[in-house]
Tab-separated table of C-alpha atoms in Angstrom:
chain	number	residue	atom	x	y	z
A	1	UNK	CA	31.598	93.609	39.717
A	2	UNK	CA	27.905	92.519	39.780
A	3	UNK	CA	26.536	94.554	36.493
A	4	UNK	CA	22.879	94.862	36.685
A	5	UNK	CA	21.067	96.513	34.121
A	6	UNK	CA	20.328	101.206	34.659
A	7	UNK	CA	17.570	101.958	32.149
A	8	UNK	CA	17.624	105.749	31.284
A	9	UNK	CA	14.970	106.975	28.795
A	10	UNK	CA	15.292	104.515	25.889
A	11	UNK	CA	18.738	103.603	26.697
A	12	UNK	CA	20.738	101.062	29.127
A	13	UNK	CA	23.918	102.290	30.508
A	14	UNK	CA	25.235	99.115	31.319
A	15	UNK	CA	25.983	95.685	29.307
A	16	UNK	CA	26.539	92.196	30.851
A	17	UNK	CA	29.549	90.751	28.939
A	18	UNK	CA	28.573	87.247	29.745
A	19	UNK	CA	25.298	88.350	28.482
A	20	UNK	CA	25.909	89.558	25.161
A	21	UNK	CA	27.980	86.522	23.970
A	22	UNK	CA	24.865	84.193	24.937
A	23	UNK	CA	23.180	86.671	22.659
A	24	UNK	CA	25.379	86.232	20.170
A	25	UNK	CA	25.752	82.584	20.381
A	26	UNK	CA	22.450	82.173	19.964
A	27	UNK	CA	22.607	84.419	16.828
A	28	UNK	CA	25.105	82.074	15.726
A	29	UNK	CA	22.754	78.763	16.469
A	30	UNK	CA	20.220	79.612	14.182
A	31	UNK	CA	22.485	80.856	11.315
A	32	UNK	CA	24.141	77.316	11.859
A	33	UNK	CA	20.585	75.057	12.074
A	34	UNK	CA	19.604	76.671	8.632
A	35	UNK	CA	22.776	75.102	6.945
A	36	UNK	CA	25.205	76.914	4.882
A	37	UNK	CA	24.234	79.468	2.462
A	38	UNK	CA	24.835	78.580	-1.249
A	39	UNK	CA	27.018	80.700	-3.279
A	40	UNK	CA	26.990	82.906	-0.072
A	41	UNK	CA	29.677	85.813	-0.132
A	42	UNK	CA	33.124	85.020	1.386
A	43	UNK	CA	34.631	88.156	1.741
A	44	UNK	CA	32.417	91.152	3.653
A	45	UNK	CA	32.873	94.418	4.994
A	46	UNK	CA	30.261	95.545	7.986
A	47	UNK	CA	30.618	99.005	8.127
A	48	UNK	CA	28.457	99.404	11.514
A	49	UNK	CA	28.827	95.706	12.710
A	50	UNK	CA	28.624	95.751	16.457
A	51	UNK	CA	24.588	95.946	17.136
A	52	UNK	CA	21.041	95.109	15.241
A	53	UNK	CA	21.078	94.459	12.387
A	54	UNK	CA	24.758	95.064	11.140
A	55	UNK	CA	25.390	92.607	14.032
A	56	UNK	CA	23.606	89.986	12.904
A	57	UNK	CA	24.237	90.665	9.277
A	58	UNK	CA	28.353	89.797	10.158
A	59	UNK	CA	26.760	86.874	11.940
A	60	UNK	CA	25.015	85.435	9.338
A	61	UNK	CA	27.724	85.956	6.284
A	62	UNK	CA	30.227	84.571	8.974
A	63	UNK	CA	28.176	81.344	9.744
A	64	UNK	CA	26.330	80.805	7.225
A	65	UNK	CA	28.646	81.366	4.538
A	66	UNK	CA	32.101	80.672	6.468
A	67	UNK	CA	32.904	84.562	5.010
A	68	UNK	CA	36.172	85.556	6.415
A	69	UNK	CA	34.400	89.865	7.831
A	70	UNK	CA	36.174	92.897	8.704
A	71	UNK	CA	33.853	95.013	11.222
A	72	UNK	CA	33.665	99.083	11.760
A	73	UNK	CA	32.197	99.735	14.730
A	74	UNK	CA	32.099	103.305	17.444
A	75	UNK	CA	31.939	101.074	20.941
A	76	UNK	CA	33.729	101.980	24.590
A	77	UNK	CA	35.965	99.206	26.395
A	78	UNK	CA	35.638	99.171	29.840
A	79	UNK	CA	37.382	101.642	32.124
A	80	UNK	CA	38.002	101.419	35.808
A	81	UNK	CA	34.288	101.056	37.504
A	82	UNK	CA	32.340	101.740	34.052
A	83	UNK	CA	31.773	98.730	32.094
A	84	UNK	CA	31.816	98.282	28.386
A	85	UNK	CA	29.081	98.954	25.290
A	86	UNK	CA	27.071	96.284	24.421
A	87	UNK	CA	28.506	96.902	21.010
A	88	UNK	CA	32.039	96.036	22.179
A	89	UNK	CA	31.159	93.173	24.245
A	90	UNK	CA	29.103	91.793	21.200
A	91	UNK	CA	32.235	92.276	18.823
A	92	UNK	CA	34.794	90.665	21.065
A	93	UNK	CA	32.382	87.511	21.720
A	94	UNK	CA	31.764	86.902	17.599
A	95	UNK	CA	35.630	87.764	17.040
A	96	UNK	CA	36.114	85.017	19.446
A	97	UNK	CA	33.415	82.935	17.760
A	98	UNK	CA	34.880	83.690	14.651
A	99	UNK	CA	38.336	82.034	15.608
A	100	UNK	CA	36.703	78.707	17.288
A	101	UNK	CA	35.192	78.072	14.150
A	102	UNK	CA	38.433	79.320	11.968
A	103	UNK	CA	37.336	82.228	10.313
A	104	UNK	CA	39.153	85.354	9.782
A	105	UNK	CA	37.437	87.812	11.614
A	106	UNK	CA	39.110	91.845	11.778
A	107	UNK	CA	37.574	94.896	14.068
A	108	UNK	CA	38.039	98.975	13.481
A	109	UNK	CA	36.801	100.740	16.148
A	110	UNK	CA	36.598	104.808	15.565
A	111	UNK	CA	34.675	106.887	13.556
A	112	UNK	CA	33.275	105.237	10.330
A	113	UNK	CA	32.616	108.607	8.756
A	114	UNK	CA	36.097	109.663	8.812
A	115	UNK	CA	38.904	108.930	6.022
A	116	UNK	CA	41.431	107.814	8.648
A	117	UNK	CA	39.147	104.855	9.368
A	118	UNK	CA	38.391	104.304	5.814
A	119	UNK	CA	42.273	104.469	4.677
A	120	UNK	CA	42.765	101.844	8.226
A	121	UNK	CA	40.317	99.428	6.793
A	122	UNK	CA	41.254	99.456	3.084
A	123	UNK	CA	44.621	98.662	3.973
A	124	UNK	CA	43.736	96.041	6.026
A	125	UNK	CA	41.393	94.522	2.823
A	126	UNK	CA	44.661	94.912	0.484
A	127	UNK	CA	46.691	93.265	3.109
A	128	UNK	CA	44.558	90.298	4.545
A	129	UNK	CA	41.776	89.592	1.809
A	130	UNK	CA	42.689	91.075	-1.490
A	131	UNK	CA	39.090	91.897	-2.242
A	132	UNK	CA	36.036	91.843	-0.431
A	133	UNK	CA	32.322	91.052	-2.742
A	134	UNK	CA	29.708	92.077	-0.128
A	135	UNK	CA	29.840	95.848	1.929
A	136	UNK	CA	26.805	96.095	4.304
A	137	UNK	CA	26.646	99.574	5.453
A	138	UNK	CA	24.279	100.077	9.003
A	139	UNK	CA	25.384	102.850	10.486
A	140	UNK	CA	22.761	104.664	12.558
A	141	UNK	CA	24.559	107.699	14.706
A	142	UNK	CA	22.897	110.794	16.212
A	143	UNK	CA	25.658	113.167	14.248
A	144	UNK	CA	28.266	112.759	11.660
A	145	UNK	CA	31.185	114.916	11.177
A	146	UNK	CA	31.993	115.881	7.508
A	147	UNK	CA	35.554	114.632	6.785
A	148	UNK	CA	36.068	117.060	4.273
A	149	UNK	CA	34.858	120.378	6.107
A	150	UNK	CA	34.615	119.452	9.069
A	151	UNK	CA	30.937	120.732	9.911
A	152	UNK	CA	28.875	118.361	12.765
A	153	UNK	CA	25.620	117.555	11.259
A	154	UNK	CA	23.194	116.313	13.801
A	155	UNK	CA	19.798	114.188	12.947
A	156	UNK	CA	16.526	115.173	14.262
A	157	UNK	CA	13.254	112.777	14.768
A	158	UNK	CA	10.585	115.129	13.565
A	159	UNK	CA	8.108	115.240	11.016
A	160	UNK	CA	8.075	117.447	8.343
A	161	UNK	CA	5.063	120.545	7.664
A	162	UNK	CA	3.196	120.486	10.711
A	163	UNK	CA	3.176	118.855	14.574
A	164	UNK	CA	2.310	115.178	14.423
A	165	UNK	CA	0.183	113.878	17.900
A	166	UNK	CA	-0.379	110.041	18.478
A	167	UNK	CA	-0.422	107.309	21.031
A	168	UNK	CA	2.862	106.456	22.415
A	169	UNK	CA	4.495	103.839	24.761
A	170	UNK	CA	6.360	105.135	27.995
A	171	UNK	CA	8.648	101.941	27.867
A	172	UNK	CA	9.701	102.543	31.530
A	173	UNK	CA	6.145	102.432	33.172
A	174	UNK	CA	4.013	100.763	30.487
A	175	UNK	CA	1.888	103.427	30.074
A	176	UNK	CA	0.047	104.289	26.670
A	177	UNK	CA	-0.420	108.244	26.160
A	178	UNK	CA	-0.224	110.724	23.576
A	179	UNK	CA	2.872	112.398	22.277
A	180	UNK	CA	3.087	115.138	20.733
A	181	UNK	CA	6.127	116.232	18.331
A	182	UNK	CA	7.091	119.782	16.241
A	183	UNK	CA	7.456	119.561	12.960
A	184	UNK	CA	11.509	119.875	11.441
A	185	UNK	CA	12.462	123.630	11.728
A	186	UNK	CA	15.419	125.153	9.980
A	187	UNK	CA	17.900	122.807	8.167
A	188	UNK	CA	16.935	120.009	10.658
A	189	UNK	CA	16.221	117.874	7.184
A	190	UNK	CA	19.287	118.740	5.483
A	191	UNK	CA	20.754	118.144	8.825
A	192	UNK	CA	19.682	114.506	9.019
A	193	UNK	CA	20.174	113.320	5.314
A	194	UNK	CA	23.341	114.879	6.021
A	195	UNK	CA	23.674	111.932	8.702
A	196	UNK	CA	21.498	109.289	7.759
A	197	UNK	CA	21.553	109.435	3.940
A	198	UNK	CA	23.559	108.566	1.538
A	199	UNK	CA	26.634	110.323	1.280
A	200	UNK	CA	28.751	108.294	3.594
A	201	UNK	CA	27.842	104.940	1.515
A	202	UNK	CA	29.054	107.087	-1.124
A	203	UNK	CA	31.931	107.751	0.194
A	204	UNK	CA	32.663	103.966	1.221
A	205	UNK	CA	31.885	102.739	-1.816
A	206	UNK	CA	33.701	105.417	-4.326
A	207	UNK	CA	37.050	105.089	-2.127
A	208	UNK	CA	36.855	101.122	-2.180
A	209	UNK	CA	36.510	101.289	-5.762
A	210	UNK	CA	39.680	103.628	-5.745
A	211	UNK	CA	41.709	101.275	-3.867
A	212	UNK	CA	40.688	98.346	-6.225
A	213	UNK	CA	39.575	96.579	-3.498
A	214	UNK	CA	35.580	95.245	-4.431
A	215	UNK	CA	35.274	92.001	-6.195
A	216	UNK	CA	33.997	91.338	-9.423
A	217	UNK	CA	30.209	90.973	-8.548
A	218	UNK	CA	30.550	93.026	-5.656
A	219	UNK	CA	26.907	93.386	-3.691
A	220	UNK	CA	26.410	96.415	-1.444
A	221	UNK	CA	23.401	96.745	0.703
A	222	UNK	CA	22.170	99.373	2.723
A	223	UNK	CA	19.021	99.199	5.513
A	224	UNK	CA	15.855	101.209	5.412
A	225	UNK	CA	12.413	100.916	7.186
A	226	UNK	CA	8.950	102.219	5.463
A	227	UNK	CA	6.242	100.845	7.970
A	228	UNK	CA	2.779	101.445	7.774
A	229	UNK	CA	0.812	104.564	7.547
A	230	UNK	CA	0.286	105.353	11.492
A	231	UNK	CA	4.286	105.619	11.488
A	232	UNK	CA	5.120	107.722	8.520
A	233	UNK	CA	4.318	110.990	9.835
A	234	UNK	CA	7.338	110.829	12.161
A	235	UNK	CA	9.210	107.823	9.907
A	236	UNK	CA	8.490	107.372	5.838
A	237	UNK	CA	7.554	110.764	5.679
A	238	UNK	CA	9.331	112.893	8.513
A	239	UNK	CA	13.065	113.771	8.709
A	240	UNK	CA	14.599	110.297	9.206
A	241	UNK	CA	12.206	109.535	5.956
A	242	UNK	CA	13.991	111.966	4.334
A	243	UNK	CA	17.249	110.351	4.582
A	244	UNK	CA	15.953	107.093	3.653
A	245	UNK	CA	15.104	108.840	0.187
A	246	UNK	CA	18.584	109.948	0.109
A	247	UNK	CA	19.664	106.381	0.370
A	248	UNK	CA	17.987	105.371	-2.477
A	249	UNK	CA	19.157	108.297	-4.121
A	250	UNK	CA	22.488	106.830	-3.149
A	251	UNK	CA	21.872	103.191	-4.322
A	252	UNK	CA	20.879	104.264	-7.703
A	253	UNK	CA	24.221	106.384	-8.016
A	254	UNK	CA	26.384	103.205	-6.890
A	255	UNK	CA	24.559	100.613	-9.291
A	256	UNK	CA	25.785	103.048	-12.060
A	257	UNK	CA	29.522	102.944	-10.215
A	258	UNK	CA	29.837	99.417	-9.676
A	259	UNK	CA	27.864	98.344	-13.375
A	260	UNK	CA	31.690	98.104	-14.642
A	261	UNK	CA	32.817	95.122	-12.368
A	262	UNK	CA	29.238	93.298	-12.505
A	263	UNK	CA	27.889	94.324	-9.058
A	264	UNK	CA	24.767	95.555	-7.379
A	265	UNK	CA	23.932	98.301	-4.555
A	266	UNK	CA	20.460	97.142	-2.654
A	267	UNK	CA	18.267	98.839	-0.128
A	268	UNK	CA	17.067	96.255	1.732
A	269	UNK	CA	13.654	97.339	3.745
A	270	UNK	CA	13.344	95.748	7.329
A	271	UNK	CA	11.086	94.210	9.581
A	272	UNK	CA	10.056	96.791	12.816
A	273	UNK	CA	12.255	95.834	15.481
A	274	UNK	CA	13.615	96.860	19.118
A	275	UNK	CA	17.097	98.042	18.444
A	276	UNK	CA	19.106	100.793	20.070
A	277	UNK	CA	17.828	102.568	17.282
A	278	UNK	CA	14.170	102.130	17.092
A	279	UNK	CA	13.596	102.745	20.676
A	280	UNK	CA	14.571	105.731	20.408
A	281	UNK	CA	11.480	106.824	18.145
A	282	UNK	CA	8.494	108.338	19.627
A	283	UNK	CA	5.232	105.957	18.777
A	284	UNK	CA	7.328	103.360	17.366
A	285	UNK	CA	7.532	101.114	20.854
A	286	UNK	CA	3.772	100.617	20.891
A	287	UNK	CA	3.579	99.761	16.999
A	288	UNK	CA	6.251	97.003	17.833
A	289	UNK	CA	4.334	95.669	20.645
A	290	UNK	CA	1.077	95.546	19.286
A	291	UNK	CA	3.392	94.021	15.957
A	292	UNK	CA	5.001	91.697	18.101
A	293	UNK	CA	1.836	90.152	19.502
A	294	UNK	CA	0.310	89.481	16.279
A	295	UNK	CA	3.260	88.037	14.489
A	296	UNK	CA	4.090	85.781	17.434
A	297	UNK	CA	0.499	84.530	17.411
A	298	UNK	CA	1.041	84.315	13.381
A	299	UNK	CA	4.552	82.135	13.624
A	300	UNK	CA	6.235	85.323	11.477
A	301	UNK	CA	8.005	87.034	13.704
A	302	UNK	CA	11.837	87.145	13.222
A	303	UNK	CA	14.567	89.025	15.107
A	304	UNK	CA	17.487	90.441	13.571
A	305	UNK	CA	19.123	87.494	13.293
A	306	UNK	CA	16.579	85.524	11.109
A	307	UNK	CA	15.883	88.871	9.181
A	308	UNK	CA	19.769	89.136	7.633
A	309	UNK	CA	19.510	85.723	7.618
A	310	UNK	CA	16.950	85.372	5.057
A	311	UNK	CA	18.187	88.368	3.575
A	312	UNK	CA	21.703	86.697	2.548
A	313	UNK	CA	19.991	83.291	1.763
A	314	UNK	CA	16.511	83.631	0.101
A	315	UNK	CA	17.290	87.667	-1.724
A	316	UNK	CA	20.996	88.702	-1.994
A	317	UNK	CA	22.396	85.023	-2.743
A	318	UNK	CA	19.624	82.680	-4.618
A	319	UNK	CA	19.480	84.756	-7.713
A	320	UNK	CA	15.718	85.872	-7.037
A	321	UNK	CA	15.829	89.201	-4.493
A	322	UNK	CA	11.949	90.107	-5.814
A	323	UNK	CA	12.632	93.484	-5.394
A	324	UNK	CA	9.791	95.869	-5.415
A	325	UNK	CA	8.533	98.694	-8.064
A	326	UNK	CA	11.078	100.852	-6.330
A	327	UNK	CA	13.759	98.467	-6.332
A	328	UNK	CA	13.978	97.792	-3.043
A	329	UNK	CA	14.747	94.317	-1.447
A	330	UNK	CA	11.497	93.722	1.088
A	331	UNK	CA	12.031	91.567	4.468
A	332	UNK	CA	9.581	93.451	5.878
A	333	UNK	CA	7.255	91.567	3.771
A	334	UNK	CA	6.078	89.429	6.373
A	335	UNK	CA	5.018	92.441	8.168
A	336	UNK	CA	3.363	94.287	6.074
A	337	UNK	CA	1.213	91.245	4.998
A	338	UNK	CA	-2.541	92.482	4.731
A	339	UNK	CA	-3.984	90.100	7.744
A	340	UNK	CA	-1.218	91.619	9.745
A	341	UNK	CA	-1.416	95.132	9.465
A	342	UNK	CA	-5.418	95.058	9.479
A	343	UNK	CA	-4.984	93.100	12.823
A	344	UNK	CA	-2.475	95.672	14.455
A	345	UNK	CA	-4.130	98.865	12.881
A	346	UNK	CA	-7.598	97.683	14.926
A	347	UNK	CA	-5.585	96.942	18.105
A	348	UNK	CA	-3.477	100.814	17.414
A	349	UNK	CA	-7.307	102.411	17.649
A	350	UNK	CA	-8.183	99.959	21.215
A	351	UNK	CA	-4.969	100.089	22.815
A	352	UNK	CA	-4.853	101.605	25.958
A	353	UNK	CA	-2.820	101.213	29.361
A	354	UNK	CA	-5.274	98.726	30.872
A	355	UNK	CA	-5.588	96.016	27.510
A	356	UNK	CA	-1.878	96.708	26.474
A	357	UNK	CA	-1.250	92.898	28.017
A	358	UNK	CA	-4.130	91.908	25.758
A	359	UNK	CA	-3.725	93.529	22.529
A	360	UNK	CA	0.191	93.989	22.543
A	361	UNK	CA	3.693	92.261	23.913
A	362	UNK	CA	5.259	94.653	26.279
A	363	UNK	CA	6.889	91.984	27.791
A	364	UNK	CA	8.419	90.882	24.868
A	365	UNK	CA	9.172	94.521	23.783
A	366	UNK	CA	11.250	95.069	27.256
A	367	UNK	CA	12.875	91.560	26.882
A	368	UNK	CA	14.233	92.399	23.385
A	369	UNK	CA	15.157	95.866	24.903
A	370	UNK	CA	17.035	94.179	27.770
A	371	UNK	CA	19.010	91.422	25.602
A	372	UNK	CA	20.142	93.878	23.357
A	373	UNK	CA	22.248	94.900	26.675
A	374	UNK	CA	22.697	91.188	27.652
A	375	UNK	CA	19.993	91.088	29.973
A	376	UNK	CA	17.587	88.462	30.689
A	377	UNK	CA	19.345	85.270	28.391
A	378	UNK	CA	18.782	81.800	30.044
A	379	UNK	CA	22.178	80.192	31.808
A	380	UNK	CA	24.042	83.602	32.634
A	381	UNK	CA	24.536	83.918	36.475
A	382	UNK	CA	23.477	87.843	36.866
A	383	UNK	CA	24.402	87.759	40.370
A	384	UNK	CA	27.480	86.267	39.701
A	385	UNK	CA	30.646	88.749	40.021
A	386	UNK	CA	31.949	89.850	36.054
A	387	UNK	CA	34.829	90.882	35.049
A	388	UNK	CA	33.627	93.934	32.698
A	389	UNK	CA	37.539	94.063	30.965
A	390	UNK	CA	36.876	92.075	27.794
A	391	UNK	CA	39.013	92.226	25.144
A	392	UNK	CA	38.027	92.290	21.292
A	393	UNK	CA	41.014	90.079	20.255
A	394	UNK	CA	41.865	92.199	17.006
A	395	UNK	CA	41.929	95.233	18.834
A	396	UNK	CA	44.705	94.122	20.838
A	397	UNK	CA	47.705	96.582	21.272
């Protein structure tokens, strides 16, 4: 079939196979033209490895550190005239990868919330690695099901106290206008920390520990995004905000649980990037583009690839992650850099449909969009008949 790319709202319903294992081949290339990482880890667990940032983070311990990874992931195979997630094209092309180069490389597709998943890939660890020393947990799901009761929670983007009007992107016309969103009603923030906190890493982490199956010097990161002040009312300080707390909550709970074997639990704060995630947040797509134009112009800008990158070689594995007054690991230091945010905050107040080209990088915003999807990379034949039934070779009945 000739897969084209069917934009709904802030999500594609199709992925390019062909597409997404350029993407991550390219992820690959630059782990690879940076060299290995010293002292890198050689055992990891991704729990949430098949997009962004979890992704890349696999990527980068994989390549850069010739870590033998085991991958959780939620992604849909192909069926009759549907073709596949770009999550599940993405894992079979670095499983694939993986095995070229000689590494071990393991995928778990279900429900990474649930203890039959958890029990799956702790066996697998016992069986195939012994131990693992670094657990990256990036989950980001619209609901979570509580394996011990049961209950659906189900996260809301809303701020908190009182209705929160700004500019806004419509990413499928261009245009700038004003959004306007309700504040949190309810349990809508219980309902979202139930989701995005903590807990779950919690949950990973304690029944790891159980099994015996984390390393002496076990590291443990978790991702988070702060962002500057024209964001927080529906990020740092709204419901998804309120999660992020919980994580850190979270992170200062493990650090106690894993002080007995010599290891670590990190928040690591990112960069502002177009994921399947962040595209789905109202105001958010104009910050990026306006971002996007200044760091390009500044030689700063990184994708998610170069983010996790640095993360694993210059923070988590050189013995000097400079972690903030909170604690937190900052990537998104780059970003936040005075010259950068005083630059982006003057274009925010100018912006408008007609000087978006000028002050921002729409086009760069709706290429990142599309290649998260496999869209738009150089040397794939889009008009080219695909097979959509691709295999992730672990997976394999």
């Amino acid at each position: 079939m000739i897969i084209a790319p069917k934009i709904r709202g802030f999500i594609c319903t199709t992925a390019h196979p062909e597409g997404c294992a350029k993407h991550v081949a390219e992820q690959i290339a630059v782990v690879k033209s940076r060299g290995l990482i010293e002292n890198g880890p050689k055992k990891v667990l991704v729990i949430g490895s098949s997009t962004g940032y979890g992704l890349s983070s696999r990527i980068a311990a994989a390549f850069g550190s010739n870590a033998a990874t085991i991958g959780v992931f939620f992604e849909k195979p192909a069926e009759a005239e549907k073709c596949g997630t770009a999550g599940w094209y993405n894992s079979a092309a670095f499983e694939k990868e993986a095995a070229a180069a000689g590494l071990y490389a393991r995928s778990f597709n279900g429900d990474a919330f649930s203890d039959d998943i958890k029990k799956q890939v702790i066996a697998a660890i016992k069986a195939d690695l012994g131990k693992v020393d670094l657990v990256v947990y990036s989950l980001a799901s619209p609901r979570r099901t509580d394996p011990k009761t049961g209950e659906v929670y189900k996260s809301v983007l809303k701020p908190v106290g009182e209705s929160y009007t700004n500019k806004n992107l419509n990413t499928t016309s261009g245009v700038v206008n004003e959004v306007t969103i309700e504040p949190a009603e309810g349990d809508d923030i219980q309902q979202t920390i139930a989701v995005m906190g903590g807990q779950d890493w919690e949950l990973w982490t304690d029944a790891l520990l159980e099994a015996g199956v984390l390393a002496d010097g076990v590291k443990t990161v978790a991702y988070s995004y702060i962002g500057p002040s024209v964001t927080w009312p529906i990020y740092k300080n709204g419901t998804i905000g309120k999660a992020k707390e919980d994580l850190e909550r979270a992170q200062r709970a493990l650090d106690a649980k894993l002080a007995p074997l010599g290891g670590k639990a990190w928040v690591s704060v990112n960069k502002a990037l177009v994921t399947q995630a962040s595209s789905a947040i109202p105001v958010v797509p104009l910050y990026i583009s306006l971002l996007y134009k200044v760091m390009k112009a500044d030689g700063t800008h990184e994708d998610t690839i170069e983010q996790m990158d640095r993360l694993l070689r210059d923070r988590l594995y050189n013995g000097n992650p400079q972690p903030d007054e909170a604690g937190r690991i900052r990537v998104d230091d780059w970003e936040m850099e005075e010259k950068v945010q005083s630059l982006v905050g003057k274009r925010w107040d100018e912006v408008n449909t007609e000087n978006l080209p000028e002050f921002g990088d729409f086009e760069g915003y709706q290429s990142s969009f599309l290649r998260l999807f496999g869209f738009g990379l150089s040397g794939v034949d889009y008009a080219a008949d695909t097979d959509p039934n691709v295999a992730v070779p672990s997976l394999k009945s």
